Short mmCIF file of N, CA, C and O in Angstrom, two decimals:
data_model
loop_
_atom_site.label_atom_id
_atom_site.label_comp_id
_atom_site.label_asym_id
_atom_site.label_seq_id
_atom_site.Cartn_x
_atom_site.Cartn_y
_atom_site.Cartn_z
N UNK A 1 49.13 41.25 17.09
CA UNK A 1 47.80 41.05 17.63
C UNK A 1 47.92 40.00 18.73
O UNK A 1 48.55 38.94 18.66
N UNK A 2 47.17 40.50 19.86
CA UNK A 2 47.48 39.72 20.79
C UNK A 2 46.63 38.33 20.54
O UNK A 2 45.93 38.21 19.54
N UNK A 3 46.79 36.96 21.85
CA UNK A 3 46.10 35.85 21.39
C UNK A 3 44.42 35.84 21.62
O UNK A 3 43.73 35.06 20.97
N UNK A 4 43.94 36.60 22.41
CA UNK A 4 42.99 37.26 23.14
C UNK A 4 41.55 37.61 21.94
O UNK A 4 40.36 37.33 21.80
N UNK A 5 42.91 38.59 21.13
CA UNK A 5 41.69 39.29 20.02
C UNK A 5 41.66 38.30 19.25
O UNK A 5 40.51 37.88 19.08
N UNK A 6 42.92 37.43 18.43
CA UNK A 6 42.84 36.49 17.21
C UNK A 6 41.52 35.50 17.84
O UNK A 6 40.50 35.37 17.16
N UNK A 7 41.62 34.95 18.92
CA UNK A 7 40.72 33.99 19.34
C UNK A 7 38.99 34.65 19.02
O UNK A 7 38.00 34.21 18.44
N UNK A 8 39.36 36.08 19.86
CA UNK A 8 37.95 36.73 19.47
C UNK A 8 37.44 36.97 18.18
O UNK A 8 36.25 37.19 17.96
N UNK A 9 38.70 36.90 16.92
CA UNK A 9 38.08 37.80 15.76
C UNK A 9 37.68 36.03 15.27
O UNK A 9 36.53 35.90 14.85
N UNK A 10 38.45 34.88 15.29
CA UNK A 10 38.06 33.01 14.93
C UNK A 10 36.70 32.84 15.53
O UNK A 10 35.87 32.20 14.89
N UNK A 11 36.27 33.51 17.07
CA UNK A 11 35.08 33.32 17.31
C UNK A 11 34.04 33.60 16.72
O UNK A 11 33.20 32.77 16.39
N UNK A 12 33.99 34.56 16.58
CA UNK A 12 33.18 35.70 15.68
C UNK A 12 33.02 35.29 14.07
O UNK A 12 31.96 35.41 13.46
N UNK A 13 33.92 34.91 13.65
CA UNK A 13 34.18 34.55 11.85
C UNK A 13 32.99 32.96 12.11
O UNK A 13 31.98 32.76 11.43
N UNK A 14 33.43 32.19 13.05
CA UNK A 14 32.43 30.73 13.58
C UNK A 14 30.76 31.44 13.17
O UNK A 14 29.97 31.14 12.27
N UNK A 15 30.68 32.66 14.50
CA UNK A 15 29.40 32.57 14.48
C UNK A 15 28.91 32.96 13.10
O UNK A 15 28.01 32.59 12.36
N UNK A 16 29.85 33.82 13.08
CA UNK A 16 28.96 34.66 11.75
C UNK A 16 28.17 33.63 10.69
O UNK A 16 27.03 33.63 10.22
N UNK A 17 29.12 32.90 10.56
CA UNK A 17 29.06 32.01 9.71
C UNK A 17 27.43 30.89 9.54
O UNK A 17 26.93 30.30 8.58
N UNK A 18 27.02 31.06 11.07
CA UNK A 18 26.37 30.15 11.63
C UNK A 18 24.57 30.62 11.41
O UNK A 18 23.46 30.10 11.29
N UNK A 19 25.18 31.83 11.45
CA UNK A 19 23.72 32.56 11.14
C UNK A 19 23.06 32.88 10.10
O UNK A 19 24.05 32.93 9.37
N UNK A 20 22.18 33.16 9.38
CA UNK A 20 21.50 33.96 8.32
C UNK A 20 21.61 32.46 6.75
O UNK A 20 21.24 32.62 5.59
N UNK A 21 22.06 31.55 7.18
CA UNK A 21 21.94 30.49 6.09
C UNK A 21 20.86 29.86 5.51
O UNK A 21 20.10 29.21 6.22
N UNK A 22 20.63 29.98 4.00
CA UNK A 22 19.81 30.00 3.23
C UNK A 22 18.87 28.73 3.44
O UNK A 22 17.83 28.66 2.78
N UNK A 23 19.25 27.64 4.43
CA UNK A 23 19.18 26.22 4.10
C UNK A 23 18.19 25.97 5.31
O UNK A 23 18.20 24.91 5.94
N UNK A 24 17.17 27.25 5.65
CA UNK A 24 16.10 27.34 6.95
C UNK A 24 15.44 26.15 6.68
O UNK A 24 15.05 25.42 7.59
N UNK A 25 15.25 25.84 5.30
CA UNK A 25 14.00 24.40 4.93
C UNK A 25 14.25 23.38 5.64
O UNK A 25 13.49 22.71 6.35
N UNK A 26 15.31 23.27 5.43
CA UNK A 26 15.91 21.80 6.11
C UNK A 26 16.34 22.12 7.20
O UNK A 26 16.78 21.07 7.68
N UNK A 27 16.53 23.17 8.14
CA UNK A 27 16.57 23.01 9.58
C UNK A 27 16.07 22.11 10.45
O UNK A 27 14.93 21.80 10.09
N UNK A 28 16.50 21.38 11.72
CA UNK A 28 15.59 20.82 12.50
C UNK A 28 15.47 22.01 13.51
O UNK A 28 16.28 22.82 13.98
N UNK A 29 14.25 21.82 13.62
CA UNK A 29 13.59 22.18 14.94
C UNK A 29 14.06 21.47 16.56
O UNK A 29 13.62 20.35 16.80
N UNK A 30 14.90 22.13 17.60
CA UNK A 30 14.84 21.55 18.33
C UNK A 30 14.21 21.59 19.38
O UNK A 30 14.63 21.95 20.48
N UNK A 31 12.52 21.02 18.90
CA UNK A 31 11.52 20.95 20.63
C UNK A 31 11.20 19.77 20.62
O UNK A 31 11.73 19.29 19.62
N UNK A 32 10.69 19.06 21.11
CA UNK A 32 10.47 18.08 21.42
C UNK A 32 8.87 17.49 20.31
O UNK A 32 7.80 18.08 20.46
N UNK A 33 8.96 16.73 19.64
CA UNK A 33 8.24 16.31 18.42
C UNK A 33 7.53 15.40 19.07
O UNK A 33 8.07 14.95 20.08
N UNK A 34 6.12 14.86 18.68
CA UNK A 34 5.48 13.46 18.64
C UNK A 34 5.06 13.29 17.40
O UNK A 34 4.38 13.89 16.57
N UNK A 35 5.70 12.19 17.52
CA UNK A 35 5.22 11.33 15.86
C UNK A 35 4.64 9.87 15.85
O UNK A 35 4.84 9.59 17.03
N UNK A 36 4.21 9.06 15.46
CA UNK A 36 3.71 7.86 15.25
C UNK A 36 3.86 7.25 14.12
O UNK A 36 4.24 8.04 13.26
N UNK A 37 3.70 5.76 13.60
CA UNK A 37 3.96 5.09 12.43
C UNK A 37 2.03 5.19 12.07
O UNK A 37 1.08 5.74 12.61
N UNK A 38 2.22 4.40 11.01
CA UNK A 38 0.79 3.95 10.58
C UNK A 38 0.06 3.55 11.30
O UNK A 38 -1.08 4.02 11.40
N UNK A 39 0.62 2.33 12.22
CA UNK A 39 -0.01 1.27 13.20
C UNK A 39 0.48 1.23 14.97
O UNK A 39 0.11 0.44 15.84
N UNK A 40 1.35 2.32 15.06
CA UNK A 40 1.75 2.51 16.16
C UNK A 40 0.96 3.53 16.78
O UNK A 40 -0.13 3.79 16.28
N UNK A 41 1.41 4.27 17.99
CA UNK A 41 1.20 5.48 18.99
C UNK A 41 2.43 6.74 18.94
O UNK A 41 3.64 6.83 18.69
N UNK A 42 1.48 7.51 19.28
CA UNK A 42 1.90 8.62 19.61
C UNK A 42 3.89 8.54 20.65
O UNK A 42 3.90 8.38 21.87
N UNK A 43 4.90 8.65 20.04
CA UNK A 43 6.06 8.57 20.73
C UNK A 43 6.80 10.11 20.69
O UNK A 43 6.59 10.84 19.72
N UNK A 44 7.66 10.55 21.77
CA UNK A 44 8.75 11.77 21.35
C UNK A 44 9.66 11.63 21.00
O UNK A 44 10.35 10.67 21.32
N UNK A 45 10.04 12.57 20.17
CA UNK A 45 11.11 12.63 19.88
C UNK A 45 12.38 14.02 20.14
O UNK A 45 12.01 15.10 20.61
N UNK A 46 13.00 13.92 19.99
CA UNK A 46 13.96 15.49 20.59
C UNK A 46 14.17 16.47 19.27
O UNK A 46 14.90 17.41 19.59
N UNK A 47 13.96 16.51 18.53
CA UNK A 47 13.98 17.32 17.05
C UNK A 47 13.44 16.66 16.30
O UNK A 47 13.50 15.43 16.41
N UNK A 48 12.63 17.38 15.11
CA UNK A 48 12.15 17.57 14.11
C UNK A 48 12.75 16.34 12.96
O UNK A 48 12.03 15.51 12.39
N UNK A 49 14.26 16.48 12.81
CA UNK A 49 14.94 15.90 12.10
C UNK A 49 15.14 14.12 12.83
O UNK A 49 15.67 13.19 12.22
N UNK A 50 14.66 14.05 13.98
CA UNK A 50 14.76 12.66 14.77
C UNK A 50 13.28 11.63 14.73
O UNK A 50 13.07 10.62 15.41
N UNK A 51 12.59 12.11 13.95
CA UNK A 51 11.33 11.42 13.60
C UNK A 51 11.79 10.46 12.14
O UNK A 51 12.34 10.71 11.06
N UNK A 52 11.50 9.84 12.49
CA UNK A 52 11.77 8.69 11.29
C UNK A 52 10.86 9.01 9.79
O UNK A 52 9.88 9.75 9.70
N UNK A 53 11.41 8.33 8.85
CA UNK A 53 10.95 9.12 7.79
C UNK A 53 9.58 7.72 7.49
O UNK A 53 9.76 6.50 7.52
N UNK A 54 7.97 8.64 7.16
CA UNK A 54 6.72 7.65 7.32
C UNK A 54 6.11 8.14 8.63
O UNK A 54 5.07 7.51 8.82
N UNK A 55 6.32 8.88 9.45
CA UNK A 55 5.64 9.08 10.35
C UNK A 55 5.18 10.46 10.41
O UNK A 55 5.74 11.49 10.02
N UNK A 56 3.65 10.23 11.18
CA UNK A 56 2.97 11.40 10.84
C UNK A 56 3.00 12.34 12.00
O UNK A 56 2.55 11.62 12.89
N UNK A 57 3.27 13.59 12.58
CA UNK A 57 3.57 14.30 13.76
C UNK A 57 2.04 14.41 14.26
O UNK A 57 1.14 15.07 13.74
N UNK A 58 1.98 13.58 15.41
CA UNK A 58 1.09 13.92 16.46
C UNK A 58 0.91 15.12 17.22
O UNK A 58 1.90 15.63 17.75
N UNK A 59 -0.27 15.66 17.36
CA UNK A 59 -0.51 17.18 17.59
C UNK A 59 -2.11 17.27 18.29
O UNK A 59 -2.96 16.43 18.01
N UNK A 60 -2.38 18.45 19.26
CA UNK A 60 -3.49 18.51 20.08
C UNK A 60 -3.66 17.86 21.49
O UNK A 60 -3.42 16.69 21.80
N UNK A 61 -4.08 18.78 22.20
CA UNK A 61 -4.42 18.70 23.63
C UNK A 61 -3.10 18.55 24.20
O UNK A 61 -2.43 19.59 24.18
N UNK A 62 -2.62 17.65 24.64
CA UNK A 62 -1.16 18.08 26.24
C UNK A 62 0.00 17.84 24.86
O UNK A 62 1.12 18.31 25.07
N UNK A 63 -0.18 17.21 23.63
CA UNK A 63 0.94 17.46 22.97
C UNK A 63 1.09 18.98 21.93
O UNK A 63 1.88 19.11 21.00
N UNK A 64 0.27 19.85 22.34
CA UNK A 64 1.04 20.92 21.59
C UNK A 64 0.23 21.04 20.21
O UNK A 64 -0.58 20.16 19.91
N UNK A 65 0.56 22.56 19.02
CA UNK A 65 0.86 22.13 18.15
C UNK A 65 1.61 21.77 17.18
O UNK A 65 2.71 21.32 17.47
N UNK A 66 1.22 21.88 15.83
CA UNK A 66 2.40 21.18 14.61
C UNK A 66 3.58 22.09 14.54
O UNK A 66 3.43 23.30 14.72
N UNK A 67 4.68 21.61 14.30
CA UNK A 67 5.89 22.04 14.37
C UNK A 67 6.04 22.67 13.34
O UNK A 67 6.92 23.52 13.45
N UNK A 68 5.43 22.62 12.09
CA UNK A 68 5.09 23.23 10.67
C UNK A 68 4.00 24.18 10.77
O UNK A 68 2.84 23.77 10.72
N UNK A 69 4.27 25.44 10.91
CA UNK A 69 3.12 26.35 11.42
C UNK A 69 2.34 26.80 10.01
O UNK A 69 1.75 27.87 9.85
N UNK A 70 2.52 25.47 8.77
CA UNK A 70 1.52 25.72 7.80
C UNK A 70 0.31 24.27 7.72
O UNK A 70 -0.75 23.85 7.25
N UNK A 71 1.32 24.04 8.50
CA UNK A 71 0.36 22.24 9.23
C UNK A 71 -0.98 22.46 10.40
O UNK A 71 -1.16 22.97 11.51
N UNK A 72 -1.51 21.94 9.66
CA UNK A 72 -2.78 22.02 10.79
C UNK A 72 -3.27 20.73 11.37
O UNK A 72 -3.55 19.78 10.64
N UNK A 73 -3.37 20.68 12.74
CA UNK A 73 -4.23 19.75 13.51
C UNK A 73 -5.37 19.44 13.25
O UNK A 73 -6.32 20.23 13.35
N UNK A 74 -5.49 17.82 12.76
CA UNK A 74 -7.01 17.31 12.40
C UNK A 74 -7.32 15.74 13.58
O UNK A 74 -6.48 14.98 14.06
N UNK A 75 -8.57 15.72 13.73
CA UNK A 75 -8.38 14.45 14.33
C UNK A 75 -8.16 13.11 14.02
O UNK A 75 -9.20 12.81 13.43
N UNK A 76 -7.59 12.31 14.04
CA UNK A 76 -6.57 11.21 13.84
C UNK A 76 -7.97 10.04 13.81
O UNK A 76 -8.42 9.59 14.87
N UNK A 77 -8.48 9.68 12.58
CA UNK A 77 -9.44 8.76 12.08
C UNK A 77 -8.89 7.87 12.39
O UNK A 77 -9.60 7.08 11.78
N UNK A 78 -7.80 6.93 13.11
CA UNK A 78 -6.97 5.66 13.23
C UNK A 78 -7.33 4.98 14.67
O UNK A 78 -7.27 3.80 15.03
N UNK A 79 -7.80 6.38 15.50
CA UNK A 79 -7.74 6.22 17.25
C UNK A 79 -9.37 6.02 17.37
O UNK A 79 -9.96 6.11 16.30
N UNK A 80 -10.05 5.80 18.36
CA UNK A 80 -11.57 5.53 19.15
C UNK A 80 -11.46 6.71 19.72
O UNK A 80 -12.60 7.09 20.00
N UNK A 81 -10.81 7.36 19.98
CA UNK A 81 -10.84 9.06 20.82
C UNK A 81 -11.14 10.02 19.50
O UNK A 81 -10.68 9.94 18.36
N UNK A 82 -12.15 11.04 20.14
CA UNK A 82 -12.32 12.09 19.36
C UNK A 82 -13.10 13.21 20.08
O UNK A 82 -14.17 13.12 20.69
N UNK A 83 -12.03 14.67 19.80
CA UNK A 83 -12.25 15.58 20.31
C UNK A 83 -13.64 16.35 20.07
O UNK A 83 -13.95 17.46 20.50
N UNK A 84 -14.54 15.32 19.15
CA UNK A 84 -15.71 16.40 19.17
C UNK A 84 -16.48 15.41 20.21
O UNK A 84 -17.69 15.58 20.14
N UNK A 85 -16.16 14.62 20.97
CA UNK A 85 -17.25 13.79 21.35
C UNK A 85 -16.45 13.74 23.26
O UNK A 85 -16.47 12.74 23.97
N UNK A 86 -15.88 15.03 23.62
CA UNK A 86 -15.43 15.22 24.96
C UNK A 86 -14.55 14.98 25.02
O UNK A 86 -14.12 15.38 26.10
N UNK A 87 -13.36 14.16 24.14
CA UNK A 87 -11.85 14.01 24.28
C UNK A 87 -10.98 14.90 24.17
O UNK A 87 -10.28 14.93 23.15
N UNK A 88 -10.80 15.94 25.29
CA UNK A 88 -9.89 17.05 24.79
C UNK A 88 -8.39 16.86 24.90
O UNK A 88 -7.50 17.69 24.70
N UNK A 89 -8.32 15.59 25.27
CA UNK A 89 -6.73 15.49 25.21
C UNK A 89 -6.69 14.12 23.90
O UNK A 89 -5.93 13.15 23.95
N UNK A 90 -7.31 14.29 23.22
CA UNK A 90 -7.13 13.25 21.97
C UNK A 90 -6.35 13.73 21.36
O UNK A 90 -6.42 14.93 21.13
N UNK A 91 -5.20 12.88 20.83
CA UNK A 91 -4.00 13.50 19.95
C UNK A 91 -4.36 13.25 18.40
O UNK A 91 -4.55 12.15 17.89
N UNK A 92 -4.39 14.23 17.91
CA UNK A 92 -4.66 14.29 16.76
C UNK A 92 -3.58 14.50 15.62
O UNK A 92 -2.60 14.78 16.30
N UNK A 93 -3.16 14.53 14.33
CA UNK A 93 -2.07 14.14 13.27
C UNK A 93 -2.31 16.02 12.38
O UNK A 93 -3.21 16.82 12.11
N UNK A 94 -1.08 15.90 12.28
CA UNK A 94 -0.68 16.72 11.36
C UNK A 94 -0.85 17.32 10.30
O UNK A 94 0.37 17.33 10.11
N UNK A 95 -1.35 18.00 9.16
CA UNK A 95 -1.68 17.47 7.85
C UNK A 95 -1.31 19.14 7.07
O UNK A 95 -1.43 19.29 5.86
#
């Protein structure tokens, strides 16, 4: 077998490997996240898994929504902005 195919059939055995794994729960997501502490603001982050653990994912208006598409956007009782009162870019929390 030439070195050509062995390399191709090691490539292939990699991917395979890479795909279809049971362990989707714990995947990170890699888009770009906003999260905040209790007492902080709205910050990004580059994956899902890069948000510190205590922080709640910021969501609504120019940030998008929840990265958990069983998570829903509520407005964030912590901020003076609120989207029923003309704030359409109020970032609102996760839940």
């Amino acid at each position: 077998m030439n070195k050509f195919m062995r390399a191709g059939l090691v490539l292939g055995a990699l991917l395979g490997t890479a795909c279809g794994s049971d362990d989707d729960e714990d995947a990170c997501v890699q888009v770009a996240v906003f999260a905040r502490s209790a007492t902080g603001s709205c910050t990004s982050y580059p994956s899902t898994c890069d948000v510190p653990d205590g922080y709640v994912e910021c969501c609504g208006g120019f940030l998008g929504g929840c990265s958990d598409s069983e998570a829903r956007c509520v407005d964030d009782t912590t901020d003076s902005c609120s989207p029923a009162s003309g704030g359409a870019d109020c970032p609102g929390i996760c839940q």
